[in-house]
Each structure stands twice: as C-alpha cells, then as structure tokens.
Tab-separated table of C-alpha atoms and ligand atoms in Angstrom:
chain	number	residue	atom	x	y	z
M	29	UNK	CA	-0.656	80.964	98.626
M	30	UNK	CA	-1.583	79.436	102.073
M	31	UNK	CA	0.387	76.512	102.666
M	32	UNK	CA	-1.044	76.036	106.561
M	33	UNK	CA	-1.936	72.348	106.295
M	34	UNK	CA	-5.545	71.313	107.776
M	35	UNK	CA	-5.055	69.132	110.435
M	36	UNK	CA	-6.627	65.565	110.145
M	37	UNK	CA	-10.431	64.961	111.225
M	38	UNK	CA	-10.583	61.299	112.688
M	39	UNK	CA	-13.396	59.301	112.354
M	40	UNK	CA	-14.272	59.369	115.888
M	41	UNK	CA	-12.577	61.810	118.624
M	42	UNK	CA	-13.027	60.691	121.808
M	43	UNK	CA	-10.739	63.112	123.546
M	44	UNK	CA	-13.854	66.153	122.983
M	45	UNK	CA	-15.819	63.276	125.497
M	46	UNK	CA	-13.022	63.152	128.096
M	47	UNK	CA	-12.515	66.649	128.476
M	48	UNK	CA	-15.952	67.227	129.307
M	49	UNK	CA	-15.721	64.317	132.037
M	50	UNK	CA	-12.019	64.202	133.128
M	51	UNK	CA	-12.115	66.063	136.287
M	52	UNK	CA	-15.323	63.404	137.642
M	53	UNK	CA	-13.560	60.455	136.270
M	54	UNK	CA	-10.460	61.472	137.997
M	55	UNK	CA	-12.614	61.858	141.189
M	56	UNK	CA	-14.563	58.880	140.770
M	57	UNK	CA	-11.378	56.620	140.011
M	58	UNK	CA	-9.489	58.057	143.185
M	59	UNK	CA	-12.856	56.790	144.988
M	60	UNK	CA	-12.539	52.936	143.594
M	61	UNK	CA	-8.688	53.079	143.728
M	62	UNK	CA	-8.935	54.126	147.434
M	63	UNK	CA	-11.883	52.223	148.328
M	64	UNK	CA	-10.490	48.767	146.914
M	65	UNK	CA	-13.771	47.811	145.173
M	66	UNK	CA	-12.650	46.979	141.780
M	67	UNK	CA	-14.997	44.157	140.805
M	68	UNK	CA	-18.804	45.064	140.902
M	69	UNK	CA	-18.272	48.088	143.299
M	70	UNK	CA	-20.707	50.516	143.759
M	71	UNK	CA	-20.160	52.075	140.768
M	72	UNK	CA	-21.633	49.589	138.643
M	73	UNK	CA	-24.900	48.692	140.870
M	74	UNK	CA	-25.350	52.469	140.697
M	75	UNK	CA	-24.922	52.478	136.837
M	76	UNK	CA	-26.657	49.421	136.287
M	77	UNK	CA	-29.900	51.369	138.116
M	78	UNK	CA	-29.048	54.203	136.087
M	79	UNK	CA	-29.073	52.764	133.001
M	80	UNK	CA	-32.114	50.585	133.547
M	81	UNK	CA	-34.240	53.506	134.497
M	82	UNK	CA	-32.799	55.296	131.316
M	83	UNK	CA	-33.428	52.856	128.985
M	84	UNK	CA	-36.992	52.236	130.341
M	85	UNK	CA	-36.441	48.344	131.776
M	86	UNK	CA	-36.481	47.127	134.743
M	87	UNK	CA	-33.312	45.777	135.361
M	88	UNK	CA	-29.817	45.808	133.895
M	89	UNK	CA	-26.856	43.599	134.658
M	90	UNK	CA	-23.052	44.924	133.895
M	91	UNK	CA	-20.726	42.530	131.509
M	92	UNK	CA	-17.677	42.270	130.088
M	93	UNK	CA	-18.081	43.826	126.713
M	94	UNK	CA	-21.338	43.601	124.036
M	95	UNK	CA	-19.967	39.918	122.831
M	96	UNK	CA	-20.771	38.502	125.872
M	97	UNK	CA	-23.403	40.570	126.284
M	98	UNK	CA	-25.053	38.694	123.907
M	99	UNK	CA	-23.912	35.369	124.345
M	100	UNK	CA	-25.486	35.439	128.153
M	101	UNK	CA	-28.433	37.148	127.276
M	102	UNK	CA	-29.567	34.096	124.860
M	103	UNK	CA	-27.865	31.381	127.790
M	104	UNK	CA	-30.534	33.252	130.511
M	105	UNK	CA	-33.295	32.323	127.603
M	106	UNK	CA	-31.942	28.628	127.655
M	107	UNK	CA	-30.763	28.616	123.993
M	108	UNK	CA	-27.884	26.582	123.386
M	109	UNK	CA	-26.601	23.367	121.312
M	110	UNK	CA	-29.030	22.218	118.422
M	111	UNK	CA	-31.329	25.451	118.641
M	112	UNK	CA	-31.245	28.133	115.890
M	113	UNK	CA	-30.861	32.302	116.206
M	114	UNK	CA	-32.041	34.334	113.424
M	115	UNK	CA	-29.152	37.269	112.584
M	116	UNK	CA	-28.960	39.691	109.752
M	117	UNK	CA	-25.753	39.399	107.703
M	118	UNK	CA	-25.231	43.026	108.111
M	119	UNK	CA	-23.836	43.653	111.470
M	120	UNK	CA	-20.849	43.569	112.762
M	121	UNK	CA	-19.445	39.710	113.041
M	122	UNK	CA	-19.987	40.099	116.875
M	123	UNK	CA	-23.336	39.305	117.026
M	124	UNK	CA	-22.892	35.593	115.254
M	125	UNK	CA	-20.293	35.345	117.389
M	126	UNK	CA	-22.264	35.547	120.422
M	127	UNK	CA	-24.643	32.782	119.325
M	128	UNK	CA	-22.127	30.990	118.078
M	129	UNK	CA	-20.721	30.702	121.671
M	130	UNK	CA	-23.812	29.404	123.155
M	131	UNK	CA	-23.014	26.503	120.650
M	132	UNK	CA	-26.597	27.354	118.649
M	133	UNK	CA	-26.357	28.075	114.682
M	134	UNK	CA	-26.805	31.581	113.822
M	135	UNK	CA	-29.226	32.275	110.604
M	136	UNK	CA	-28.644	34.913	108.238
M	137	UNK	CA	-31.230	37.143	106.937
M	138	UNK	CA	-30.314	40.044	104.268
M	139	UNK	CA	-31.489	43.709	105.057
M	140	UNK	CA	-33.586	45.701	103.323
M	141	UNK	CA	-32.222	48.409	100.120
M	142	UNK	CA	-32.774	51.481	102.226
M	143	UNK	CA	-31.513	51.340	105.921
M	144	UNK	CA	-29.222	48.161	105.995
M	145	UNK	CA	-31.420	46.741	108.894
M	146	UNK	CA	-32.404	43.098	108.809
M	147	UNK	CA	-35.122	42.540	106.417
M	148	UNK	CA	-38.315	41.255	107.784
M	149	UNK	CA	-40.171	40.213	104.871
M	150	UNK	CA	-37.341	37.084	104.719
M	151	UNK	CA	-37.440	36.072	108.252
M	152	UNK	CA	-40.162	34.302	108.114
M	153	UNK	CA	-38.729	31.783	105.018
M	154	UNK	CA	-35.801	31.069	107.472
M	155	UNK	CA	-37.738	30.047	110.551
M	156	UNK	CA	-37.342	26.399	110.832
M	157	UNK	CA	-38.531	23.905	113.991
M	158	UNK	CA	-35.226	24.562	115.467
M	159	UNK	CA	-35.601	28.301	115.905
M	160	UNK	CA	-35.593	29.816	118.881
M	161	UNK	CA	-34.614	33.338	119.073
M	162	UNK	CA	-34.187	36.330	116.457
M	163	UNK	CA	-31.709	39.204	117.150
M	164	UNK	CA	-32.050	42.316	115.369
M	165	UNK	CA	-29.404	44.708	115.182
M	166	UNK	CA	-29.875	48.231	115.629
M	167	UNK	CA	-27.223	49.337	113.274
M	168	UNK	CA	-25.793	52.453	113.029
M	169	UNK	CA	-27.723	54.193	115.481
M	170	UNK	CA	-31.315	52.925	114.191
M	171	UNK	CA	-33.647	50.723	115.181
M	172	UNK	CA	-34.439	47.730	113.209
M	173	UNK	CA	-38.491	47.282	112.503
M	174	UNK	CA	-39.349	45.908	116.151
M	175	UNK	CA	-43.106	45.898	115.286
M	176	UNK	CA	-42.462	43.279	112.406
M	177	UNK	CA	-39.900	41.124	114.479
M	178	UNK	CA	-42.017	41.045	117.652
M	179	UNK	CA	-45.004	40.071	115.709
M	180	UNK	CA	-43.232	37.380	113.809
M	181	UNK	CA	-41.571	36.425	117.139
M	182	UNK	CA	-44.861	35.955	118.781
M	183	UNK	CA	-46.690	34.377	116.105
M	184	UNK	CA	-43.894	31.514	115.934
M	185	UNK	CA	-43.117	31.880	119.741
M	186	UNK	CA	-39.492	33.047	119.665
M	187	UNK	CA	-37.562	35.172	121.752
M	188	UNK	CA	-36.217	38.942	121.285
M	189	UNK	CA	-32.840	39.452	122.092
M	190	UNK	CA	-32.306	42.725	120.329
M	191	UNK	CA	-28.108	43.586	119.815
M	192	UNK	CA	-28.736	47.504	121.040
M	193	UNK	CA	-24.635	47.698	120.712
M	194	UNK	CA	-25.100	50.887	118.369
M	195	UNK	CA	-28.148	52.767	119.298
M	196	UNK	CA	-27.788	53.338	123.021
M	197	UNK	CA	-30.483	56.895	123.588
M	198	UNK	CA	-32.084	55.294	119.925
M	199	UNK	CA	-35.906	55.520	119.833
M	200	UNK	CA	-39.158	54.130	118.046
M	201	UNK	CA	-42.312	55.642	118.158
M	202	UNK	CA	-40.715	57.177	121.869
M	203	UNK	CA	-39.480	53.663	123.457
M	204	UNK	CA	-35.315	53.405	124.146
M	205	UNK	CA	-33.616	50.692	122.133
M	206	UNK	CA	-33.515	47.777	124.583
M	207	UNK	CA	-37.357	48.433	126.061
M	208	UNK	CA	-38.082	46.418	122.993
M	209	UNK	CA	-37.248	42.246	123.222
M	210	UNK	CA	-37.035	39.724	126.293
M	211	UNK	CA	-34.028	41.243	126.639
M	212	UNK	CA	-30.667	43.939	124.809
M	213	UNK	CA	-27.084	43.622	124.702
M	214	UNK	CA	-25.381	46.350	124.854
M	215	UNK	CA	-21.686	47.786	123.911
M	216	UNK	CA	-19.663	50.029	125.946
M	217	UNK	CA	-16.745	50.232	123.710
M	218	UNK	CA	-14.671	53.048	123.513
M	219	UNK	CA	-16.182	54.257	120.453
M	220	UNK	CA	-20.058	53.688	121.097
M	221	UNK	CA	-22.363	56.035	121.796
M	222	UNK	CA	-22.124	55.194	125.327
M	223	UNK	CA	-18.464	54.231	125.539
M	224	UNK	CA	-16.288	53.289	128.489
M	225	UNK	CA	-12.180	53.230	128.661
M	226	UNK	CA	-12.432	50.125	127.931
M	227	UNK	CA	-14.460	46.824	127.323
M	228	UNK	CA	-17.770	46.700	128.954
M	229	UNK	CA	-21.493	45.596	127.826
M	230	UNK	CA	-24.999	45.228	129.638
M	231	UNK	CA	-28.036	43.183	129.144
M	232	UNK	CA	-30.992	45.441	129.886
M	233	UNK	CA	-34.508	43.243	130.468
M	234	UNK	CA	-37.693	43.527	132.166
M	235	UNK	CA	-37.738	39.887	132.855
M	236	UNK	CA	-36.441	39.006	136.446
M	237	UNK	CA	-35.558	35.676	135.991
M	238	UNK	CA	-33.255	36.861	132.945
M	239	UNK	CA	-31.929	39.025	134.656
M	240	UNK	CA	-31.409	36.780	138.124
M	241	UNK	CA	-30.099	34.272	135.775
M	242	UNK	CA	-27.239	36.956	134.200
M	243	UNK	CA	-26.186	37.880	137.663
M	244	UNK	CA	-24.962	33.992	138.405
M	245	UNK	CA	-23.746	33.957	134.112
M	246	UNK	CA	-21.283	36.679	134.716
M	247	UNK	CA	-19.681	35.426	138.335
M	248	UNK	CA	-18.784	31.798	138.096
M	249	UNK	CA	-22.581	30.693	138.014
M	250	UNK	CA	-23.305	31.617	141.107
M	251	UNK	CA	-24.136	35.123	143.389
M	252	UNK	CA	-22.716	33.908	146.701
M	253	UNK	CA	-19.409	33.383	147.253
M	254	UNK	CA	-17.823	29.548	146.327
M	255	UNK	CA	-21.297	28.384	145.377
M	256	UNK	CA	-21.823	27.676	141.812
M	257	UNK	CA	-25.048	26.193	140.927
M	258	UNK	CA	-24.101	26.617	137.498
M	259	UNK	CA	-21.848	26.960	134.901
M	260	UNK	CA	-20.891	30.225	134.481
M	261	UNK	CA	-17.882	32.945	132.884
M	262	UNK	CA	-16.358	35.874	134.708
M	263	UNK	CA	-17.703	38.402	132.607
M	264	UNK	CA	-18.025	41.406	134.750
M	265	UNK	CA	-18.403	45.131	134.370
M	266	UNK	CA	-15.589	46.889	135.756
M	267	UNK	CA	-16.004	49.150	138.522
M	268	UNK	CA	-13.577	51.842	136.582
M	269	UNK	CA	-16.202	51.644	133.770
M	270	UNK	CA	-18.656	51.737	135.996
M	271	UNK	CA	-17.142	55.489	137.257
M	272	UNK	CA	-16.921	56.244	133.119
M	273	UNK	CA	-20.127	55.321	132.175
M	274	UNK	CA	-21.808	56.863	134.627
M	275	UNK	CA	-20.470	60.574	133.975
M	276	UNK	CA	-21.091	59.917	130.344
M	277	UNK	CA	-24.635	58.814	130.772
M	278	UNK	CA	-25.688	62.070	132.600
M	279	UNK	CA	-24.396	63.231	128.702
M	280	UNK	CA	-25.552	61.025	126.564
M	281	UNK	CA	-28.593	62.724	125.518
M	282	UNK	CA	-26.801	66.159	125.006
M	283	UNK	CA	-24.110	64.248	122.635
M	284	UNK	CA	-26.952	62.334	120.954
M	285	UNK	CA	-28.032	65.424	120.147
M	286	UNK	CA	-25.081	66.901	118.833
M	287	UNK	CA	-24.808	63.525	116.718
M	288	UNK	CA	-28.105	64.530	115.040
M	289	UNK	CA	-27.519	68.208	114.472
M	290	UNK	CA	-23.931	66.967	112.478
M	291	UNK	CA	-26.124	64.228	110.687
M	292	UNK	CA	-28.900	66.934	109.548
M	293	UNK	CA	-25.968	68.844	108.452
M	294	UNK	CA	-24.240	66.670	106.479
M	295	UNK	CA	-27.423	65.821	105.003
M	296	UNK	CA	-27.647	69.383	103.874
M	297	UNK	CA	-24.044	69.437	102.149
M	298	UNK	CA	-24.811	65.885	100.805
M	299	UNK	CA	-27.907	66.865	98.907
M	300	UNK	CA	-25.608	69.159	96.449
M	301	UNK	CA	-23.796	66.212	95.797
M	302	UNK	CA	-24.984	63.499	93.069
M	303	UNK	CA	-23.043	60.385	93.417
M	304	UNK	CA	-23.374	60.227	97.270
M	305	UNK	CA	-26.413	58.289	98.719
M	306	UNK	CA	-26.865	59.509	101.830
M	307	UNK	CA	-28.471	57.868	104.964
M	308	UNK	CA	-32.180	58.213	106.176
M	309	UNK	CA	-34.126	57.137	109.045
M	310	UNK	CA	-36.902	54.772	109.280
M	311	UNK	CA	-40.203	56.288	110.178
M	312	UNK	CA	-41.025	56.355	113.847
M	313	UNK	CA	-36.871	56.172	114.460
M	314	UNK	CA	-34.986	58.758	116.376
M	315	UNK	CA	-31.649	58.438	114.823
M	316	UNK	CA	-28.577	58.643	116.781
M	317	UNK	CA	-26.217	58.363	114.535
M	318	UNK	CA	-23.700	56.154	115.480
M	319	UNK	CA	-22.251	55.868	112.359
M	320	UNK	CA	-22.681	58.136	109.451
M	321	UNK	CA	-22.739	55.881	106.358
M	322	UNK	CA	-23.102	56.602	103.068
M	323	UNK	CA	-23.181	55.161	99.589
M	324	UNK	CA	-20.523	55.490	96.529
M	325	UNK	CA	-19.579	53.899	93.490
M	326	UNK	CA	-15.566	53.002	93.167
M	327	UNK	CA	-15.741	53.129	96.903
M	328	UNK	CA	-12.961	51.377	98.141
M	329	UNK	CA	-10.824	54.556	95.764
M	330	UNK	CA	-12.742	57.299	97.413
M	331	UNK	CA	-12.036	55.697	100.378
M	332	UNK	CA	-8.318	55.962	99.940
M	333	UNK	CA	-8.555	59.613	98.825
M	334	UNK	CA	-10.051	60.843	101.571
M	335	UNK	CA	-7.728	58.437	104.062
M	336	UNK	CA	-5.061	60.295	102.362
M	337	UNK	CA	-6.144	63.993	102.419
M	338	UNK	CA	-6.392	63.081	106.455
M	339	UNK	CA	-10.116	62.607	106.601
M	340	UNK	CA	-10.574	59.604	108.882
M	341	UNK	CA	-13.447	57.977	106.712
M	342	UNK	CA	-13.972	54.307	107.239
M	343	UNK	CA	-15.999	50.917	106.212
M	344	UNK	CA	-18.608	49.471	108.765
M	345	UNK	CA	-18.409	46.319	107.483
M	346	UNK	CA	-16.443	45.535	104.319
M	347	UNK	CA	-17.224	41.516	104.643
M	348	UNK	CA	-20.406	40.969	105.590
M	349	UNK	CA	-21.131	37.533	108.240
M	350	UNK	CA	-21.652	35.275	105.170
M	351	UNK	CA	-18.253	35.702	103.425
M	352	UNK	CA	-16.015	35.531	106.967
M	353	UNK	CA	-13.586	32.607	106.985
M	354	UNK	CA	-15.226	31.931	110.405
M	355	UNK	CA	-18.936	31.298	109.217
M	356	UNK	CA	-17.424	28.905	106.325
M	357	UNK	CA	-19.544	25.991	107.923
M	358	UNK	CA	-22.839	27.949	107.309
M	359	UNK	CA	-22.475	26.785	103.597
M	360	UNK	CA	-23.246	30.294	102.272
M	361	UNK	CA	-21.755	31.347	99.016
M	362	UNK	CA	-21.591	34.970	97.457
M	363	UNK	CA	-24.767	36.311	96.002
M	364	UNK	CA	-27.028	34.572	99.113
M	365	UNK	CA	-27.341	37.643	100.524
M	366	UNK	CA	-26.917	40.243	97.162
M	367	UNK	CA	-28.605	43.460	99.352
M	368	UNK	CA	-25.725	42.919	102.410
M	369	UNK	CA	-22.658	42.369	99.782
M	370	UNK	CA	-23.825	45.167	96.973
M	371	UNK	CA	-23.593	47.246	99.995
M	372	UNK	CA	-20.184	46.169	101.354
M	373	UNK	CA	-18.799	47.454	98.279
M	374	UNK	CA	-20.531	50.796	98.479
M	375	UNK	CA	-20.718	51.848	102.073
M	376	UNK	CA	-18.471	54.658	103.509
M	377	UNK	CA	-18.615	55.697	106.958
M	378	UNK	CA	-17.508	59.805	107.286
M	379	UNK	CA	-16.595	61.298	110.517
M	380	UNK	CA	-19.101	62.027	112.954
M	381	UNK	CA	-19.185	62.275	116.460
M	382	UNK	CA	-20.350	64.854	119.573
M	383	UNK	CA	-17.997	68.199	119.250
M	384	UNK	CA	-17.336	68.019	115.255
M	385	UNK	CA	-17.397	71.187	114.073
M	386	UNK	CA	-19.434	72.489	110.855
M	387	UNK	CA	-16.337	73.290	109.665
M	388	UNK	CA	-14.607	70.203	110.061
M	389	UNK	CA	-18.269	68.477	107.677
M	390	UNK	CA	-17.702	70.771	105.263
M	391	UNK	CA	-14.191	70.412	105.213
M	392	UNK	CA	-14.946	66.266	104.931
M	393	UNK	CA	-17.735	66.896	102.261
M	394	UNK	CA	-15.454	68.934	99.836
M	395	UNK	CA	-12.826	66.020	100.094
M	396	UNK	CA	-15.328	63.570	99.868
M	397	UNK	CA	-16.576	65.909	96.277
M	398	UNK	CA	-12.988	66.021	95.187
M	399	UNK	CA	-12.414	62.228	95.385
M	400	UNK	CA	-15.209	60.854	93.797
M	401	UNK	CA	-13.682	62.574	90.439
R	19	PLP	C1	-23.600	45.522	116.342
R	19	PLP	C2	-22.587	45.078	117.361
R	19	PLP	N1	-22.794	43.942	118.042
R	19	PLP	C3	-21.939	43.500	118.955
R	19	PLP	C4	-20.778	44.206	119.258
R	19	PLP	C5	-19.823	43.601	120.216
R	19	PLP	O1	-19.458	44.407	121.271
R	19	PLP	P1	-18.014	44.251	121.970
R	19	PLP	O2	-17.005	44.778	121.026
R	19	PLP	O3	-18.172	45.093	123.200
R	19	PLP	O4	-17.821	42.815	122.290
R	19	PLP	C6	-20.533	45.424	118.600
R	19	PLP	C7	-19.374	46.288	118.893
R	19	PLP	O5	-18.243	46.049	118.864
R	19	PLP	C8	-21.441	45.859	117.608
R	19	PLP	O6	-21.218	46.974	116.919
C-alpha cells in the first residue's frame, strides 16, 4: 500500500515566480535601499515606460494598488458626486468601490451565461442622463466585448475606463487589455498576473491630460514640491515594486503562456468529465487565464472536498456586488441580477498558475471527479 501523502497544490504558488527573479530583485532592492529613492525612484519611471510600451499606450502612471487605480482614473475624467458609472455585478467588489470613492453611484449590469463578462445587450436599459462612464471588467483573464461597450460608449458619449486588474498580457483581435478605453486600471497584487510584493496598481492611457492629471492625483495634487493645485491622495507606486515588477514583466509573456498551456490542459481532462462546465474564451480573446473557473452543481460541497484532500480550489466571487452589505443603498434585491447570483453558487476556481505541473492538473482533476460523487 503506498501511504506517501501528496503534498497540497495551492491555488496560486507564487514562490515558482520568485525563484525565477530572486537573484535581480535582490540586486535591484540593494540598488533602492542604497540609493535612498524609495518613493517614485527610478524604478518606477522606468516601469511605468515599460509597461506603457507593453501594453501599447502611451503613457502609464504608478499607484497604490488597482482600487485606487480606479478611483483616479475616473477623478482625471472629472466624474464625481451626482454622476453615474456603469459596473457589472460580477467582479470583484473593488471596482464599485472605486467609483464609489469618487462619490458617483455605481450601476450594475448582469453578465452574459457563457463568460461571466458584463452583458452588453443590458447596458444600454441602464444608461440614464446621469451617466457618465462604463467600466468593464476583464475578468478572469478575458476581455469583456470592447467593440459593444465602445460603441455604446460613443453613441451616448461616455467614457471607457476599462478595470484591466485580471488580464494584464490579455488580447482582442491582437490589442493588450488597457489599449482599449480613455483609460485601464490595473492590479499589481501579489497574486495577479503581473504581481508585485505587495500593493501596487497603474492607470495606462493614451490621453495626456489623463495622464498629467494622475501624476498630481497620486502626490498631494500637485507634481512640484509644496504646491498643490488640487486635491489630491498619496497613492504612489513603490519604488520596491517598481524593482519587482519590472523583472516580472520581462516574464510575463513566457508565464502567460504557461497559464494557457495548463488551461488547454485542463480543458482536455475536463472534457471526460460530465458535471463540470468548463471555461471558454470569447472569440477574438487571447485568454490568460487568471483564474481557472469552472461550473458545478452542490458547489459549495465539492468545494470542501477538494479544500480537504489539500487541493487549494477557491470561489472568485461567492457574493456578487448586489448582495454586499456595503451596496445595501443601491436598493437591489436577490434575483436583479439571476445570471451573476446562479453563478455565485456554481463557480469554482481550481489551481492554476505559471510552473504547475501536468501532474499536479491531473492530480486536481481526479479530486475534483471524486468529490462531485
Ligand atoms: C477585477 C478587480 N478590480 C479591482 C481590483 C482591486 O485591486 P487592488 O486589490 O490592487 O486594490 C482587483 C484585485 O484585487 C480585481 O480583481
């Protein structure tokens, strides 16, 4: 009888990342830490280049994490108090609470059966004269249908602000997430695609004066020193991040990769298994697989199977904006949004990240058989 006991597979492994990297981190941080420049060092005008040029804009300004990110990308478009942003009600709370803090109301929209992705054939119904902005989620890894939204957007003259937190190296029909709206917010936590060591977030635009205006949003309201034209937050990239995200961008594209070859792959040891719904990707998307989510009945028991056979499966999101003790005020009930809360309930994230090993899918697909029963 073997008794060895398989070690656990997490959800996400971020150690894999940091070996490949540790040795320029290490030489980068010794750089800051001697050089003194903690807050916007070079580091983070060289990243900020860096990721511009890779995500095909022509500017990009460093934050402290995604929420802000997207609260200061819809301040530099002048949306605030009394003015309405159009949200799906599946994404992460995050995103309303970034337009929440800009004191506008954020408006749900459900997404659509097959990808989760805000739905745009019920935007339109929710546009009222106080709308000024829509921000689509890329969730997952995907991006949500920019054709539709820009051509609603510009047919009722709203702005873009697209929430690129999850899809950082995403594509449609060959353009980056973020190449797409006015302007993207972007994530940097640990666990993105793009993660730093910490919090950190970006607002990538071609427009100048959006980004001109995010330089003075981030540092007081102002860009030279004790003069503050406006109001404005400390939200700042660090310069540490700055050293991290810049060794994982040269990456990014090789673990994006790897992402997709584990997705294809589970894909493959999916189809043998009724009862599973697995993920897809819209046409004229290159997936990167963020998250790995699939679809089962009882899901909140399979869940706890596989939790407790050590497979680090997960729920991205169990409660969608709607039903959040925070959003109360939006006057939303359940059943507004039946495609966002039949999924709640079904939706199971399995492990996936650069470095798993075939081994370690099939080990999580042969749980994931064994619990569903
Ligand atoms: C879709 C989405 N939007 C916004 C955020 C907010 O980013 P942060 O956690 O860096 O504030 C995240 C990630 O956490 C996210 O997944």
């Amino acid at each position: 009888m073997d008794t060895t006991i398989a070690p656990p597979i997490p959800l996400v492994d971020l150690s894999l990342q940091h070996a490949e990297i540790a040795d320029e981190v290490a030489a980068g941080f010794e750089r800051v830490l001697t050089s003194g420049a903690f807050v916007l060092g070079p580091d983070v005008a060289e990243f900020e280049r860096e990721f511009a040029a890779y995500s095909g804009v022509a500017r990009c300004v460093g934050v402290g994490n995604g929420t802000d990110a997207i609260e200061l990308a819809l301040r530099a478009a002048g949306i605030g108090p009394g003015d309405e942003v159009i949200i799906p009600a599946n994404t992460f709370v995050a995103t309303a609470g970034g337009v929440m803090r800009t004191g506008a109301t954020p408006v749900l929209v459900d997404c659509d059966r097959q990808f989760l992705l805000i739905d745009p054939t019920q935007i339109e119904q929710r546009i009222t004269e106080r709308t000024r902005a829509i921000v689509p989620v890329h969730l997952y890894g995907q991006l949500a249908p920019m054709a539709e939204v820009l051509d609603i957007a510009a047919r009722h003259g709203l702005v873009v602000v697209e929430d690129a937190a999850q899809s950082q190296g995403a594509e449609q029909d060959g353009k980056r997430a973020g190449a797409f709206g006015q302007s993207a917010a972007t994530s940097f936590y640990p666990g993105k695609n793009l993660g730093a060591y910490g919090d950190g977030g970006a607002v990538v635009t071609n427009a100048e004066d959006v980004a001109d205006a995010l330089l003075g949003l981030r540092n007081h309201g102002g860009t030279v020193k004790y003069q503050h034209p406006e109001l404005g937050f400390n939200s700042r990239l660090d310069t540490l991040q700055g050293v991290v995200l810049r060794a994982k961008l040269r990456r990014l594209d090789g673990w994006n990769a790897q992402r997709r070859a584990a997705a294809d792959l589970y894909a493959e040891l999916l189809a043998e298994l009724p009862g599973v719904e697995a993920p897809s990707e819209r046409p004229g998307n290159a997936h990167v697989w963020h998250l790995y989510v699939v679809r089962v009945a009882e899901r909140d028991r399979v869940l706890a199977a596989l939790n407790a056979a050590g497979i680090g499966a997960g729920i991205h999101y169990p409660v969608p904006v709607h039903l959040q003790g925070a959003y109360r005020h939006l006057g939303h009930v359940s059943g507004d949004f039946p495609v966002a809360e039949q999924a709640a309930g079904r939706i199971l994230s399995l492990p996936i990240y650069p470095g798993i090993t075939p081994d370690q899918q099939q080990r999580v697909v042969s749980q994931l058989a064994d619990s569903l029963g």
